mmCIF file of C-alpha atoms in Angstrom:
data_model
loop_
_atom_site.group_PDB
_atom_site.id
_atom_site.type_symbol
_atom_site.label_atom_id
_atom_site.label_comp_id
_atom_site.label_asym_id
_atom_site.label_seq_id
_atom_site.Cartn_x
_atom_site.Cartn_y
_atom_site.Cartn_z
ATOM 1 C CA MET A 914 -154.823 57.352 112.138
ATOM 2 C CA GLN A 915 -157.288 58.263 110.104
ATOM 3 C CA ASN A 916 -155.991 60.915 107.640
ATOM 4 C CA VAL A 917 -151.607 60.461 107.155
ATOM 5 C CA LEU A 918 -149.465 63.247 105.356
ATOM 6 C CA VAL A 919 -146.989 61.226 103.962
ATOM 7 C CA PRO A 920 -143.971 63.481 102.662
ATOM 8 C CA PHE A 921 -142.961 61.141 99.466
ATOM 9 C CA ASP A 922 -139.500 61.922 97.672
ATOM 10 C CA GLY A 923 -138.864 59.187 96.204
ATOM 11 C CA SER A 924 -136.218 58.002 98.583
ATOM 12 C CA ASP A 925 -135.908 53.986 99.179
ATOM 13 C CA SER A 926 -136.944 55.252 103.234
ATOM 14 C CA ALA A 927 -140.180 57.327 101.548
ATOM 15 C CA LYS A 928 -141.179 54.220 99.989
ATOM 16 C CA ARG A 929 -140.185 52.035 103.677
ATOM 17 C CA ALA A 930 -143.197 54.566 104.821
ATOM 18 C CA VAL A 931 -146.126 53.871 102.041
ATOM 19 C CA THR A 932 -145.695 50.194 103.066
ATOM 20 C CA TYR A 933 -145.835 51.214 106.777
ATOM 21 C CA LEU A 934 -149.014 52.750 105.878
ATOM 22 C CA VAL A 935 -150.192 49.969 102.713
ATOM 23 C CA GLU A 936 -149.655 47.546 106.514
ATOM 24 C CA ALA A 937 -151.246 50.018 108.761
ATOM 25 C CA ALA A 938 -154.498 49.842 106.428
ATOM 26 C CA ARG A 939 -154.986 46.472 107.504
ATOM 27 C CA ALA A 940 -156.241 47.848 111.091
ATOM 28 C CA TYR A 941 -157.185 51.288 109.664
ATOM 29 C CA PRO A 942 -159.096 50.311 106.401
ATOM 30 C CA ASP A 943 -160.789 53.973 106.197
ATOM 31 C CA ILE A 944 -157.150 55.472 106.331
ATOM 32 C CA LEU A 945 -156.565 58.219 103.944
ATOM 33 C CA VAL A 946 -153.129 59.155 102.532
ATOM 34 C CA HIS A 947 -151.897 62.650 101.001
ATOM 35 C CA VAL A 948 -149.224 61.787 99.146
ATOM 36 C CA LEU A 949 -146.605 64.972 98.678
ATOM 37 C CA ASN A 950 -144.008 65.684 97.169
ATOM 38 C CA VAL A 951 -142.768 69.620 97.628
ATOM 39 C CA GLN A 952 -139.768 70.303 95.116
ATOM 40 C CA ARG A 953 -136.896 73.158 95.543
ATOM 41 C CA GLU A 954 -137.305 76.733 94.155
ATOM 42 C CA ALA A 955 -135.213 77.643 91.421
ATOM 43 C CA ASN A 956 -132.340 78.873 91.903
ATOM 44 C CA LEU A 957 -131.258 81.965 88.803
ATOM 45 C CA TYR A 958 -128.751 83.904 88.234
ATOM 46 C CA GLY A 959 -128.533 87.237 86.315
ATOM 47 C CA ASN A 960 -130.527 90.504 86.115
ATOM 48 C CA TYR A 961 -133.817 89.620 84.192
ATOM 49 C CA VAL A 962 -136.025 86.382 83.920
ATOM 50 C CA PRO A 963 -139.335 87.285 81.974
ATOM 51 C CA ALA A 964 -142.324 85.481 84.304
ATOM 52 C CA SER A 965 -142.598 83.261 80.949
ATOM 53 C CA MET A 966 -139.496 81.304 81.720
ATOM 54 C CA LEU A 967 -140.375 81.418 85.702
ATOM 55 C CA GLU A 968 -143.530 79.415 84.576
ATOM 56 C CA ASP A 969 -142.373 77.408 82.621
ATOM 57 C CA LEU A 970 -139.194 76.334 85.628
ATOM 58 C CA ARG A 971 -142.705 76.643 87.577
ATOM 59 C CA GLN A 972 -145.068 74.053 85.423
ATOM 60 C CA GLY A 973 -142.200 71.483 84.994
ATOM 61 C CA ALA A 974 -140.897 71.413 88.572
ATOM 62 C CA LEU A 975 -145.168 70.611 89.090
ATOM 63 C CA LYS A 976 -144.909 67.844 86.653
ATOM 64 C CA HIS A 977 -141.547 66.671 87.694
ATOM 65 C CA ALA A 978 -143.199 66.354 91.649
ATOM 66 C CA ALA A 979 -145.661 64.511 89.871
ATOM 67 C CA SER A 980 -144.019 62.361 88.698
ATOM 68 C CA ILE A 981 -142.568 60.801 91.883
ATOM 69 C CA ASN A 982 -145.692 60.644 93.289
ATOM 70 C CA ALA A 983 -146.868 57.877 90.676
ATOM 71 C CA GLU A 984 -144.756 55.383 92.328
ATOM 72 C CA ALA A 985 -145.784 56.052 96.228
ATOM 73 C CA VAL A 986 -149.844 56.232 94.357
ATOM 74 C CA GLN A 987 -149.103 52.456 92.799
ATOM 75 C CA MET A 988 -148.315 51.096 96.052
ATOM 76 C CA LEU A 989 -151.058 52.810 97.794
ATOM 77 C CA GLN A 990 -153.471 51.545 94.384
ATOM 78 C CA ALA A 991 -152.321 48.169 94.908
ATOM 79 C CA ALA A 992 -153.543 47.709 97.921
ATOM 80 C CA SER A 993 -156.526 49.531 97.814
ATOM 81 C CA VAL A 994 -156.332 53.048 100.723
ATOM 82 C CA ARG A 995 -157.522 55.910 99.983
ATOM 83 C CA TYR A 996 -154.919 58.026 98.433
ATOM 84 C CA GLU A 997 -154.486 62.532 97.361
ATOM 85 C CA THR A 998 -151.694 63.841 95.700
ATOM 86 C CA HIS A 999 -149.874 67.084 96.232
ATOM 87 C CA GLU A 1000 -147.661 68.961 94.339
ATOM 88 C CA THR A 1001 -145.839 71.668 95.744
ATOM 89 C CA ILE A 1002 -142.923 73.862 95.131
ATOM 90 C CA GLY A 1003 -140.924 76.238 98.309
ATOM 91 C CA ASP A 1004 -139.208 74.404 101.742
ATOM 92 C CA VAL A 1005 -139.714 71.207 102.413
ATOM 93 C CA VAL A 1006 -140.675 71.308 105.892
ATOM 94 C CA SER A 1007 -142.607 74.914 105.605
ATOM 95 C CA GLU A 1008 -144.464 72.828 103.070
ATOM 96 C CA VAL A 1009 -145.277 70.248 105.446
ATOM 97 C CA VAL A 1010 -146.100 71.806 107.972
ATOM 98 C CA ALA A 1011 -148.619 73.966 106.118
ATOM 99 C CA ALA A 1012 -150.615 71.112 104.533
ATOM 100 C CA VAL A 1013 -150.955 68.965 107.946
ATOM 101 C CA LYS A 1014 -153.208 71.856 108.523
ATOM 102 C CA ARG A 1015 -154.562 72.515 105.087
ATOM 103 C CA HIS A 1016 -155.656 68.296 105.054
ATOM 104 C CA ASN A 1017 -156.226 68.258 109.241
ATOM 105 C CA CYS A 1018 -154.084 65.392 108.837
ATOM 106 C CA ASP A 1019 -153.974 63.927 111.806
ATOM 107 C CA THR A 1020 -149.911 61.998 111.461
ATOM 108 C CA VAL A 1021 -147.593 62.552 109.869
ATOM 109 C CA VAL A 1022 -145.417 59.499 108.336
ATOM 110 C CA MET A 1023 -141.746 60.108 106.658
ATOM 111 C CA GLY A 1024 -139.033 58.279 105.654
ATOM 112 C CA THR A 1025 -135.568 58.636 107.395
ATOM 113 C CA ARG A 1026 -132.221 59.051 104.431
ATOM 114 C CA GLY A 1027 -130.075 57.908 107.123
ATOM 115 C CA MET A 1028 -127.643 60.628 107.751
ATOM 116 C CA GLY A 1029 -125.526 60.077 110.620
ATOM 117 C CA SER A 1030 -126.014 61.563 113.433
ATOM 118 C CA LEU A 1031 -123.055 64.332 112.376
ATOM 119 C CA GLY A 1032 -124.720 65.004 109.465
ATOM 120 C CA ASN A 1033 -128.181 65.891 111.398
ATOM 121 C CA LEU A 1034 -125.248 68.249 113.790
ATOM 122 C CA VAL A 1035 -123.592 70.235 110.611
ATOM 123 C CA MET A 1036 -127.112 70.385 108.228
ATOM 124 C CA GLY A 1037 -129.670 69.127 110.748
ATOM 125 C CA SER A 1038 -132.613 67.010 108.630
ATOM 126 C CA VAL A 1039 -135.652 67.136 107.441
ATOM 127 C CA ALA A 1040 -137.119 65.138 109.497
ATOM 128 C CA THR A 1041 -136.202 66.503 112.871
ATOM 129 C CA ARG A 1042 -137.253 69.637 111.840
ATOM 130 C CA VAL A 1043 -140.370 67.980 111.392
ATOM 131 C CA VAL A 1044 -141.693 66.056 114.576
ATOM 132 C CA HIS A 1045 -140.316 70.112 116.350
ATOM 133 C CA ASP A 1046 -142.751 72.221 113.535
ATOM 134 C CA VAL A 1047 -145.769 70.171 113.295
ATOM 135 C CA ASN A 1048 -148.224 70.049 115.731
ATOM 136 C CA VAL A 1049 -149.612 66.265 115.157
ATOM 137 C CA PRO A 1050 -147.609 62.893 116.159
ATOM 138 C CA VAL A 1051 -144.795 61.888 113.934
ATOM 139 C CA LEU A 1052 -143.690 58.390 112.876
ATOM 140 C CA LEU A 1053 -140.908 58.349 110.449
ATOM 141 C CA VAL A 1054 -139.864 54.852 109.753
ATOM 142 C CA LYS A 1055 -135.887 54.004 108.864
#
């Protein structure tokens, strides 16, 4: 566990995943944590949307993603853990898979949102899909 991706959405479970990595940094002092926040594409309705409006929406989403990542950054900085932040727009699972490849991560550490088995059956969970779609170990933190 040297180059770790942590998908971070600001939820309590995501914060617990970062806390886990802070504690793991004692055993892995050279750990590099990639904090990833993925924003979904805007749903637009109508016949025409100017390109400038699309770009404004995109930039606003990325700014929002950075503000969410800032909380993880504070936790990692306080513990002197090396990190990089990444903000993107798209499908969460697809972006996590791409980030693992792009940053050559050896592990994904992520929180679960506590969805019950019925919720997982009906909707599927991001964590379950990540486990199946990435080619590195995934550690789920409750």
